[in-house]
Coordinates of C-alpha atoms in Angstrom, one line a residue:
Q1 CA -25.6 -180.5 -3.1
D2 CA -26.0 -180.3 -6.9
L3 CA -25.2 -176.5 -6.9
L4 CA -24.8 -174.7 -10.1
P5 CA -22.0 -172.2 -10.9
S6 CA -23.0 -168.7 -12.0
V7 CA -22.4 -167.4 -15.5
T8 CA -19.8 -164.9 -14.1
T9 CA -18.1 -167.7 -12.1
V10 CA -17.8 -169.9 -15.3
L11 CA -16.3 -167.0 -17.2
T12 CA -13.5 -166.5 -14.7
V13 CA -11.6 -169.3 -16.5
K14 CA -11.4 -167.0 -19.5
A15 CA -8.6 -164.5 -19.6
A16 CA -9.6 -160.8 -19.4
P17 CA -6.5 -158.9 -20.5
G18 CA -8.3 -155.5 -20.5
L19 CA -9.6 -155.9 -17.0
E20 CA -6.3 -157.2 -15.7
A21 CA -4.4 -154.3 -17.4
W22 CA -6.8 -151.8 -15.6
K23 CA -6.2 -153.5 -12.3
Q24 CA -2.4 -153.3 -12.8
N25 CA -2.8 -149.7 -13.6
Q26 CA -4.7 -149.1 -10.4
L27 CA -1.9 -150.9 -8.5
L28 CA 0.7 -148.7 -10.2
L29 CA -1.2 -145.5 -9.4
A30 CA -1.5 -146.5 -5.8
A31 CA 2.2 -147.1 -5.6
L32 CA 3.1 -143.8 -7.3
T33 CA 0.7 -141.8 -5.0
F34 CA 1.7 -143.5 -1.7
P35 CA 3.1 -140.9 0.7
E36 CA 6.9 -140.8 0.6
E37 CA 7.2 -140.2 4.3
S38 CA 5.4 -143.5 4.9
K39 CA 7.7 -145.3 2.5
A40 CA 10.7 -144.0 4.4
K41 CA 9.6 -144.9 8.0
D42 CA 7.6 -148.1 7.4
D43 CA 8.7 -151.6 6.6
L44 CA 8.6 -152.2 2.9
G45 CA 6.4 -155.3 3.4
I46 CA 3.9 -153.2 5.3
V47 CA 4.0 -150.5 2.6
A48 CA 3.5 -153.1 -0.2
K49 CA 0.4 -154.5 1.6
Q50 CA -1.1 -151.0 2.0
I51 CA -0.5 -150.2 -1.6
V52 CA -2.3 -153.4 -2.7
H53 CA -5.1 -152.5 -0.3
D54 CA -5.4 -149.0 -1.7
A55 CA -5.5 -150.4 -5.3
K56 CA -8.2 -153.0 -4.4
A57 CA -10.2 -150.2 -2.8
Q58 CA -10.3 -148.4 -6.2
V59 CA -11.5 -151.6 -7.9
S60 CA -14.2 -152.1 -5.2
E61 CA -15.3 -148.4 -5.6
A62 CA -15.8 -148.9 -9.3
A63 CA -17.8 -152.0 -8.7
S64 CA -20.0 -150.1 -6.1
R65 CA -20.7 -147.4 -8.6
G66 CA -21.9 -150.0 -11.1
T67 CA -24.2 -151.5 -8.5
I68 CA -25.6 -148.1 -7.6
V69 CA -26.4 -147.4 -11.2
H70 CA -27.9 -150.9 -11.7
D71 CA -30.2 -150.4 -8.7
G72 CA -31.2 -146.9 -10.0
I73 CA -32.1 -148.3 -13.4
E74 CA -34.3 -150.9 -11.7
C75 CA -36.1 -148.2 -9.7
I76 CA -36.7 -146.1 -12.9
L77 CA -38.2 -149.1 -14.7
N78 CA -40.4 -150.0 -11.7
N79 CA -41.5 -146.3 -11.3
E80 CA -39.9 -146.1 -7.9
P81 CA -37.9 -143.1 -6.5
W82 CA -34.4 -142.7 -7.8
D83 CA -31.5 -140.3 -7.5
K84 CA -32.3 -137.5 -9.9
E85 CA -28.9 -135.9 -9.0
S86 CA -27.1 -138.7 -10.8
E87 CA -26.0 -137.7 -14.3
Q88 CA -25.9 -141.4 -15.3
L89 CA -29.4 -142.2 -14.1
C90 CA -30.8 -139.1 -15.7
A91 CA -29.3 -140.2 -19.0
M92 CA -30.8 -143.7 -18.4
D93 CA -34.2 -142.2 -17.7
E94 CA -34.1 -140.4 -21.0
W95 CA -32.9 -143.6 -22.8
I96 CA -35.6 -145.7 -21.2
T97 CA -38.3 -143.2 -22.1
A98 CA -37.2 -143.2 -25.7
N99 CA -36.6 -146.9 -26.1
V100 CA -38.4 -149.1 -23.6
L101 CA -42.0 -150.0 -24.1
E102 CA -42.2 -152.5 -21.2
S103 CA -40.0 -154.4 -18.9
K104 CA -41.1 -158.1 -18.7
W105 CA -38.9 -158.8 -15.7
L106 CA -35.8 -157.4 -14.0
E107 CA -33.0 -159.0 -12.0
Q108 CA -34.3 -162.5 -12.5
V109 CA -32.4 -165.7 -11.7
V110 CA -32.2 -167.9 -14.8
V111 CA -31.2 -171.6 -14.8
N112 CA -29.9 -174.0 -17.4
K113 CA -30.0 -177.5 -15.8
E114 CA -29.0 -179.2 -19.0
V115 CA -25.6 -177.6 -19.3
G116 CA -25.3 -176.8 -15.6
Y117 CA -25.2 -173.1 -14.7
A118 CA -27.4 -170.3 -13.4
G119 CA -27.2 -166.5 -13.1
R120 CA -29.0 -163.3 -12.4
S121 CA -30.0 -161.5 -15.7
D122 CA -30.5 -157.8 -15.7
G123 CA -33.7 -157.9 -17.6
L124 CA -36.0 -158.8 -20.4
I125 CA -37.5 -155.7 -22.0
E126 CA -39.6 -154.7 -25.0
H127 CA -37.5 -152.3 -27.1
Q128 CA -39.4 -150.1 -29.4
E129 CA -37.0 -151.0 -32.3
H130 CA -35.7 -154.4 -31.5
G131 CA -38.7 -156.0 -29.8
H132 CA -38.1 -158.3 -26.8
V133 CA -34.4 -158.4 -25.9
V134 CA -32.4 -159.8 -23.0
V135 CA -30.6 -156.7 -21.8
D136 CA -27.4 -156.2 -19.8
W137 CA -26.4 -152.8 -18.2
K138 CA -22.7 -151.9 -18.0
T139 CA -21.4 -148.8 -16.3
Q140 CA -18.1 -148.0 -18.1
N141 CA -15.2 -145.6 -17.6
C142 CA -15.4 -144.5 -21.3
K143 CA -12.5 -142.8 -23.0
Q144 CA -12.5 -140.0 -25.5
N145 CA -11.0 -140.3 -29.0
A146 CA -8.9 -137.7 -30.8
K147 CA -12.0 -135.8 -31.8
G148 CA -13.2 -135.6 -28.2
D149 CA -16.0 -138.0 -28.7
W150 CA -16.7 -140.6 -26.0
V151 CA -16.2 -144.2 -27.2
P152 CA -17.9 -147.1 -25.5
R153 CA -16.2 -150.5 -25.7
Y154 CA -18.1 -153.8 -26.1
Y155 CA -16.1 -156.7 -24.8
D156 CA -16.6 -160.3 -25.8
K157 CA -17.4 -161.2 -22.2
F158 CA -20.5 -159.0 -22.5
L159 CA -21.8 -161.2 -25.3
L160 CA -20.7 -164.5 -23.7
Q161 CA -22.7 -163.5 -20.6
L162 CA -25.7 -162.5 -22.5
A163 CA -25.6 -165.6 -24.8
A164 CA -25.7 -167.8 -21.7
Y165 CA -28.6 -165.9 -20.2
R166 CA -30.7 -165.9 -23.3
E167 CA -30.4 -169.7 -23.6
C168 CA -32.4 -169.8 -20.4
V169 CA -35.2 -167.6 -21.8
E170 CA -38.2 -168.8 -23.7
N171 CA -38.0 -168.2 -27.5
K172 CA -34.4 -167.1 -27.2
P173 CA -34.8 -163.4 -28.0
P174 CA -32.0 -161.2 -29.3
V175 CA -29.5 -159.7 -26.8
L176 CA -28.6 -156.1 -26.1
S177 CA -25.7 -154.4 -24.3
V178 CA -26.4 -151.0 -22.9
V179 CA -23.3 -149.0 -21.8
I180 CA -23.7 -146.1 -19.3
N181 CA -20.8 -143.6 -19.5
A182 CA -19.4 -143.1 -16.0
N183 CA -17.8 -139.8 -17.1
A184 CA -20.7 -138.2 -18.9
G185 CA -24.5 -138.3 -19.2
E186 CA -24.4 -140.6 -22.2
V187 CA -25.9 -144.0 -22.9
Y188 CA -25.0 -146.3 -25.8
E189 CA -26.5 -149.6 -27.0
K190 CA -25.4 -152.5 -29.1
L191 CA -27.7 -155.2 -30.5
W192 CA -25.6 -158.3 -31.1
T193 CA -26.4 -160.2 -34.3
E194 CA -27.9 -163.8 -34.2
E195 CA -24.6 -165.1 -35.7
E196 CA -22.5 -163.4 -33.0
T197 CA -24.8 -164.6 -30.2
Q198 CA -24.8 -168.2 -31.5
A199 CA -21.0 -168.2 -31.8
A200 CA -20.7 -166.8 -28.2
W201 CA -23.1 -169.6 -27.0
D202 CA -20.9 -172.2 -28.6
A203 CA -17.8 -170.7 -27.0
F204 CA -19.5 -170.4 -23.6
K205 CA -20.2 -174.2 -23.6
H206 CA -16.5 -174.9 -24.2
I207 CA -15.6 -172.4 -21.4
H208 CA -18.1 -174.2 -19.1
S209 CA -16.5 -177.5 -20.0
V210 CA -13.1 -176.1 -19.0
W211 CA -14.5 -174.8 -15.7
C212 CA -16.0 -178.3 -15.0
Y213 CA -12.7 -180.0 -15.9
D214 CA -10.6 -177.7 -13.7
R215 CA -12.8 -178.6 -10.7
N216 CA -13.7 -182.1 -11.6
Y217 CA -17.3 -181.2 -11.1
F218 CA -19.9 -181.7 -13.8
P219 CA -23.2 -180.2 -12.8
G220 CA -25.0 -180.8 -16.1
A221 CA -25.9 -184.3 -17.0
K222 CA -25.5 -186.5 -13.9
D223 CA -21.8 -187.2 -13.3
Q224 CA -21.0 -186.9 -17.0
E225 CA -18.8 -184.3 -18.7
V226 CA -20.9 -181.6 -20.2
S227 CA -20.8 -181.7 -24.0
A228 CA -20.0 -178.6 -25.9

């Protein structure tokens, strides 16, 4: 059917040690907090399945929080009602007021038929300092350093995703990661350099080639392996 993989689907072939470590930690926490009386009376196989289920529920809950924040940001930018009780959305409202001059589009499907992928980009906005940028919102469980300051983390997959999206956008504007702290009303931004973005695009094409090879499916040039 000539279907195209999404950017996030392509990136699944790249290891994500930070994410996997977090998932393993959730599994360990679920095991340590599982009721002892249930462990004693139930079959261990049943207990193990329940622990895995509980851990996955935590992962799903984190994803749901991110979706809620994403939807709220879209409402703010579209001047629609949003949850003013949310600390994260209030912080984003302040950030948007201070930095966003205009949103060109939000939650738009972008397509690259030449390489062979598509995806839903968070938005193209006009930033008062950086001009037009392809933006990606990330809700993150930020940690505090020794001084008590919250520290956002900017992972390489953030940039790989943005680099792929911006190749689908006219004039290829700069790319911006915006991190929303899930533990406090703080927002952080990182404008990636052109050199970083170009290097990430080159890497994404190689990752895409691996995805195609693994599935023996080459959705770019007709029936030909996509060149990196």
